[in-house]
PDB file of C-alpha atoms in Angstrom:
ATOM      1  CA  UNK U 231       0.000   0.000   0.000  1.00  0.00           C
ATOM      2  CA  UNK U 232       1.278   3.462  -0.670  1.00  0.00           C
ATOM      3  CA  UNK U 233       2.393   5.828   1.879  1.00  0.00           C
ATOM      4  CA  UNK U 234      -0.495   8.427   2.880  1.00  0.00           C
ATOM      5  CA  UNK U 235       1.186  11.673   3.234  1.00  0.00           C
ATOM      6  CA  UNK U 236      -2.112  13.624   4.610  1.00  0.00           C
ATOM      7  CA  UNK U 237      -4.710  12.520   6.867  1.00  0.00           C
ATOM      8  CA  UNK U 238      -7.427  14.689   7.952  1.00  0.00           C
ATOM      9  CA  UNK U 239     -10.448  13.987   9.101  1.00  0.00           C
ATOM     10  CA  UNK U 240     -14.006  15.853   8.801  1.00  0.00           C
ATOM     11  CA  UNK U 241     -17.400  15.480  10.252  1.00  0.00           C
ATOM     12  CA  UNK U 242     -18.052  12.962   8.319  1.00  0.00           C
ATOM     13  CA  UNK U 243     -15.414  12.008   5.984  1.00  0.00           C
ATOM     14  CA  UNK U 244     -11.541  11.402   5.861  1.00  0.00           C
ATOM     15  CA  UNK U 245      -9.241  13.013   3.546  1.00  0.00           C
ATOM     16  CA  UNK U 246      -6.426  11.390   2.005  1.00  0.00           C
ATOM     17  CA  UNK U 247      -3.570  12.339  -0.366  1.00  0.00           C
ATOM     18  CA  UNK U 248      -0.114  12.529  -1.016  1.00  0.00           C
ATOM     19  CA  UNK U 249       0.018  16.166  -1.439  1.00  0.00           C
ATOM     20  CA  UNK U 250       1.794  18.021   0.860  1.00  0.00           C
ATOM     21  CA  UNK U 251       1.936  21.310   2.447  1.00  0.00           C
ATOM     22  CA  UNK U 252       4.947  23.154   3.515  1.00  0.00           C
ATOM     23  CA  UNK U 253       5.695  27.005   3.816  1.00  0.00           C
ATOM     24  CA  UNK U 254       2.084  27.538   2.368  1.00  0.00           C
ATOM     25  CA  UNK U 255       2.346  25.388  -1.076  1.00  0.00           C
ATOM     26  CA  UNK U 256       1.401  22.571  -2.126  1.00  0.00           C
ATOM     27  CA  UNK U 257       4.315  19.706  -3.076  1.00  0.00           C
ATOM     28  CA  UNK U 258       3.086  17.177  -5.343  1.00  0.00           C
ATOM     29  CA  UNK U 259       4.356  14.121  -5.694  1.00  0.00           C
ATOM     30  CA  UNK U 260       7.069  13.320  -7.936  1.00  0.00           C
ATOM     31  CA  UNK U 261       6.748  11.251 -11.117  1.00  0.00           C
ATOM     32  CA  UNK U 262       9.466   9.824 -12.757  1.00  0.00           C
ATOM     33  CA  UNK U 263      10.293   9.739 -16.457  1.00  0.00           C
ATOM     34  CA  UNK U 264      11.473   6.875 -18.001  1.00  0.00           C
ATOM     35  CA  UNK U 265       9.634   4.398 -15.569  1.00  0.00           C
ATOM     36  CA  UNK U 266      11.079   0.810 -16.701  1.00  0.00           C
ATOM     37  CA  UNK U 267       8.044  -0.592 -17.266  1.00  0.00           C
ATOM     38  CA  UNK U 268       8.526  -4.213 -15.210  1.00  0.00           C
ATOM     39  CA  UNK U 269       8.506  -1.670 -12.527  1.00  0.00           C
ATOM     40  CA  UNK U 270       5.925   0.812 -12.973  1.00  0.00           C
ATOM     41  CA  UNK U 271       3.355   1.399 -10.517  1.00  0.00           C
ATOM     42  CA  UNK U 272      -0.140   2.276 -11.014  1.00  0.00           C
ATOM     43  CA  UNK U 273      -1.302   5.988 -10.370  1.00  0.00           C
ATOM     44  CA  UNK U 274      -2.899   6.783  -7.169  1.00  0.00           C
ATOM     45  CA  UNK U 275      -5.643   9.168  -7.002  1.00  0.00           C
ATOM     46  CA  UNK U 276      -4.422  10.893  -3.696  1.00  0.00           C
ATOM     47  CA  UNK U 277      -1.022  11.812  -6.025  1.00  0.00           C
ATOM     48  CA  UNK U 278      -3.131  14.494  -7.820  1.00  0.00           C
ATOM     49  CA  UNK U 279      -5.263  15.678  -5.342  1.00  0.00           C
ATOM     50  CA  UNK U 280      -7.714  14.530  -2.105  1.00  0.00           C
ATOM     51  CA  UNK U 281      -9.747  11.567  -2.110  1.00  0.00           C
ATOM     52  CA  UNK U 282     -12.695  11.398   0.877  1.00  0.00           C
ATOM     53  CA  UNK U 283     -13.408   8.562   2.429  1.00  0.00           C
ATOM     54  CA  UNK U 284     -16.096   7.461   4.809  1.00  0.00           C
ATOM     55  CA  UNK U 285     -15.559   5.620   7.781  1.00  0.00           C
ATOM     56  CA  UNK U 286     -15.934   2.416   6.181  1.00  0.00           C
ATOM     57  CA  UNK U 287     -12.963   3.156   3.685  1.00  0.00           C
ATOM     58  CA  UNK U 288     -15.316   3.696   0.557  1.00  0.00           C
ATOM     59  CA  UNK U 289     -14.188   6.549  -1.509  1.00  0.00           C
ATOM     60  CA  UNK U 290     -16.964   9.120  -1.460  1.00  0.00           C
ATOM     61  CA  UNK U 291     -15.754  11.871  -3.604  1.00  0.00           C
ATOM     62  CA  UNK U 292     -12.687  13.654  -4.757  1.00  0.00           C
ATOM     63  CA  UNK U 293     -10.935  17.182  -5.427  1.00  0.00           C
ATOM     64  CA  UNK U 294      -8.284  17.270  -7.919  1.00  0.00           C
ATOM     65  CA  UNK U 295      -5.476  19.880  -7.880  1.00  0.00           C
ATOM     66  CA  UNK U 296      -4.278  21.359 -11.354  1.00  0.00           C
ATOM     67  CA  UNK U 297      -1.136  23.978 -11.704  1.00  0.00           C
ATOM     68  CA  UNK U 298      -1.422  24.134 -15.599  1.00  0.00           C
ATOM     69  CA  UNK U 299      -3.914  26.538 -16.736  1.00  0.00           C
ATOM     70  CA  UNK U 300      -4.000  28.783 -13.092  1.00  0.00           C
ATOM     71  CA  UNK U 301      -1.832  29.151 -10.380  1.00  0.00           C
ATOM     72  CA  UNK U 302      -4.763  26.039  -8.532  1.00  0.00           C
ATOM     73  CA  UNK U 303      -7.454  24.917 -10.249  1.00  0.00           C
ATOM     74  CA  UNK U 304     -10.034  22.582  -8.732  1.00  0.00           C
ATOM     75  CA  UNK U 305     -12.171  20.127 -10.306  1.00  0.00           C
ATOM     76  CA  UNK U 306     -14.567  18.042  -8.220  1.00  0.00           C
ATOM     77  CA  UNK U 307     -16.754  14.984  -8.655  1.00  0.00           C
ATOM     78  CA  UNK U 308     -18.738  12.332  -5.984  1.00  0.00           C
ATOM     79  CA  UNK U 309     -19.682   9.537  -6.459  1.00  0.00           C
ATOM     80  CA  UNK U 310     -22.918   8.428  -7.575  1.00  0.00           C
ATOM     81  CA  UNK U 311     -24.474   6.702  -4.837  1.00  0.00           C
ATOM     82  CA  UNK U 312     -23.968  10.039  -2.338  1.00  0.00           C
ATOM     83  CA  UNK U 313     -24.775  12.592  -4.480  1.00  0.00           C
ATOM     84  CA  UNK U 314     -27.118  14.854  -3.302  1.00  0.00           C
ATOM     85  CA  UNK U 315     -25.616  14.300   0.499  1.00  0.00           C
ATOM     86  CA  UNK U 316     -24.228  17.189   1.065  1.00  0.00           C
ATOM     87  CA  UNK U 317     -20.456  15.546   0.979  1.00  0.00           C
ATOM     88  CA  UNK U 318     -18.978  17.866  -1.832  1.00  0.00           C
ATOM     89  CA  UNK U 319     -19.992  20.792   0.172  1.00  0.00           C
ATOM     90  CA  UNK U 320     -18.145  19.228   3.108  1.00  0.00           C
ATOM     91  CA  UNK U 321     -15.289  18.175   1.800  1.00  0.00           C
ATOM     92  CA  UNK U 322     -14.641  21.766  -0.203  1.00  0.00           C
ATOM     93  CA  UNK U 323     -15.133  23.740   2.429  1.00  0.00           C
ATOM     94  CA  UNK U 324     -12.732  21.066   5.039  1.00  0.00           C
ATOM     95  CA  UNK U 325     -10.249  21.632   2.153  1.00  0.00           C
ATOM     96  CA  UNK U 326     -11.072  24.863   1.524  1.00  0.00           C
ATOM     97  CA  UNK U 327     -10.574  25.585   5.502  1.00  0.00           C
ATOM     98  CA  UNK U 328      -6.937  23.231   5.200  1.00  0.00           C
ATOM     99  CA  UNK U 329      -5.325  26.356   2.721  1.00  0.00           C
ATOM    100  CA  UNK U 330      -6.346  28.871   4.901  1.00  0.00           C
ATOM    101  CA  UNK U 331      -4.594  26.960   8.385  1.00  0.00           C
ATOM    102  CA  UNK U 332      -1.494  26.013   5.947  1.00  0.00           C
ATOM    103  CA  UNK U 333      -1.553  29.946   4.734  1.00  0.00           C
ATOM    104  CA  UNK U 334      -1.678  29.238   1.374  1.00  0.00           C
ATOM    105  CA  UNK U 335      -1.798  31.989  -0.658  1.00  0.00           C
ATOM    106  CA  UNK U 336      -2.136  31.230  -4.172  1.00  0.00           C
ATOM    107  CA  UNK U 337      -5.831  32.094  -5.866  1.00  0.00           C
ATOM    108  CA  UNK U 338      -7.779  28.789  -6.050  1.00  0.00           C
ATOM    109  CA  UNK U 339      -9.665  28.696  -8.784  1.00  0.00           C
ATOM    110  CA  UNK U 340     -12.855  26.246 -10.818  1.00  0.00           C
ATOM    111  CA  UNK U 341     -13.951  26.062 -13.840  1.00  0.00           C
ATOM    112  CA  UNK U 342     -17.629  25.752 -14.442  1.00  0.00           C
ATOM    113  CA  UNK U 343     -19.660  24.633 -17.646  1.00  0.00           C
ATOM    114  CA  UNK U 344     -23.523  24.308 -17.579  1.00  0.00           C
ATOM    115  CA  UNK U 345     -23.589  22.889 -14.016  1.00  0.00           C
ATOM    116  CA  UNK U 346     -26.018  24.661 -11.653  1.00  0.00           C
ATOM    117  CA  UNK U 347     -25.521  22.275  -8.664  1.00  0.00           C
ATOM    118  CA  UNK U 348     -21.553  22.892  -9.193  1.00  0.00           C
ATOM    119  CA  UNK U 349     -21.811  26.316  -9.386  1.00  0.00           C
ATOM    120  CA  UNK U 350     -23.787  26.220  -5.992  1.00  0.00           C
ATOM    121  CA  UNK U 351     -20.985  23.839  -4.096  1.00  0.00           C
ATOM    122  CA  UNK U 352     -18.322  26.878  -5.412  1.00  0.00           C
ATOM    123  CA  UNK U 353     -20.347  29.565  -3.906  1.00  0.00           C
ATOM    124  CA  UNK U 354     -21.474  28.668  -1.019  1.00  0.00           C
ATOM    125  CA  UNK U 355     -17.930  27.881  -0.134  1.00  0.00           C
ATOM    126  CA  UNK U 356     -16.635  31.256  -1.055  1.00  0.00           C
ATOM    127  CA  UNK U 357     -16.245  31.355  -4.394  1.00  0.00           C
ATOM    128  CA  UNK U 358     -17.052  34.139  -6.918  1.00  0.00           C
ATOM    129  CA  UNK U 359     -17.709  34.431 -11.111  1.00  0.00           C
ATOM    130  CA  UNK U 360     -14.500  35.755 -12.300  1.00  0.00           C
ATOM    131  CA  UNK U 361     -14.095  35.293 -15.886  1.00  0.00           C
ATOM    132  CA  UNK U 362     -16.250  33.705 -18.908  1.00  0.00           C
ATOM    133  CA  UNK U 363     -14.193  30.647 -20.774  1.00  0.00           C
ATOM    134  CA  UNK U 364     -15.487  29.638 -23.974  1.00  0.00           C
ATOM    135  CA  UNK U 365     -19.230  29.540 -24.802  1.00  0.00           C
ATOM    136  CA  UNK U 366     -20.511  28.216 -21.978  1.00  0.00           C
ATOM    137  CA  UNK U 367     -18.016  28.555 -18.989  1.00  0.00           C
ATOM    138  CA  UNK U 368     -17.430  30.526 -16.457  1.00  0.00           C
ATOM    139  CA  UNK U 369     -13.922  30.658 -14.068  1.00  0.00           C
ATOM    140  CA  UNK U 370     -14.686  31.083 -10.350  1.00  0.00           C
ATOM    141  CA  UNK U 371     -12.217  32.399  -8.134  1.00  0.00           C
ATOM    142  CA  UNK U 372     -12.235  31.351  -4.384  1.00  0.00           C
ATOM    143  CA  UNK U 373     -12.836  34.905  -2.137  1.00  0.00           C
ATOM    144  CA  UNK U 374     -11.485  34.633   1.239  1.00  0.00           C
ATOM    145  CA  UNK U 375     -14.061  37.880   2.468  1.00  0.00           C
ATOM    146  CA  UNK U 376     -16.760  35.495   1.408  1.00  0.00           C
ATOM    147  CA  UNK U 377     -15.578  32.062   2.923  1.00  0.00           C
ATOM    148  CA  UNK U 378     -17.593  30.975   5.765  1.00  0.00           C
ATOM    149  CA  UNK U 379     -16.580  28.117   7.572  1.00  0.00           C
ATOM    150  CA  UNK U 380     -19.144  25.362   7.677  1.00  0.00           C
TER     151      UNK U 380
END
């Protein structure tokens, strides 16, 4: 089993990854090129961001972490079965609440494209329309005057 570099646990739900924190950033795990393949290792979902679990280990929902297009970009999804539970919500705003302990200051931003219920989880957790992408998309930018812990 691979080595869990964050636990946290919410009021419901535990958070797992292999992101780190230190000095207010976020360290990802390392991936190495030119992986002999005898050796190679499947991807873990807690290298790229933070899987929730509930108490009986089943993987409830997750929030990736992208660098590539914004300084941290978010993207979100829950499983089927506990949609509608109010998990995404929880684990956003636990997350949400992590950066601000860890004083990280880089803008945390989501991307949003014809999804109501999405653009609800973003707001209600602090986050604001920023910018329109494409036809149909809108960036949201996370607003630390309008975060309020859940």
């Amino acid at each position: 089993m691979e080595m869990v570099r964050m636990e946290a646990k919410s009021e419901r739900l535990i958070m797992r990854s292999h992101i780190e924190i230190c000095d207010g950033h976020l360290i990802f795990p390392e991936i190495e090129k030119g992986v002999d393949i005898l050796k190679n290792k499947s991807n873990v979902p807690e290298d790229g961001g933070f899987i929730f679990y509930n108490e009986n280990d089943e993987q409830i929902c997750h929030i990736g972490i992208e660098t590539k297009r914004k300084t941290l970009e978010v993207s979100y999804g829950t499983q089927a079965e506990y949609r509608g539970n109010g998990y995404m919500k929880e684990a956003l705003n636990f997350l949400l609440k992590r950066f601000i302990t860890e004083n990280i200051k880089d803008d945390v931003y989501a991307l949003i494209c014809k999804n109501p219920e999405s653009q609800h989880i973003l707001e209600i957790n602090g986050f604001r329309k920023e910018s329109p992408y494409g036809n149909n998309g809108f960036w949201f930018v996370f607003d630390r005057e309008l975060y309020k812990e859940n």
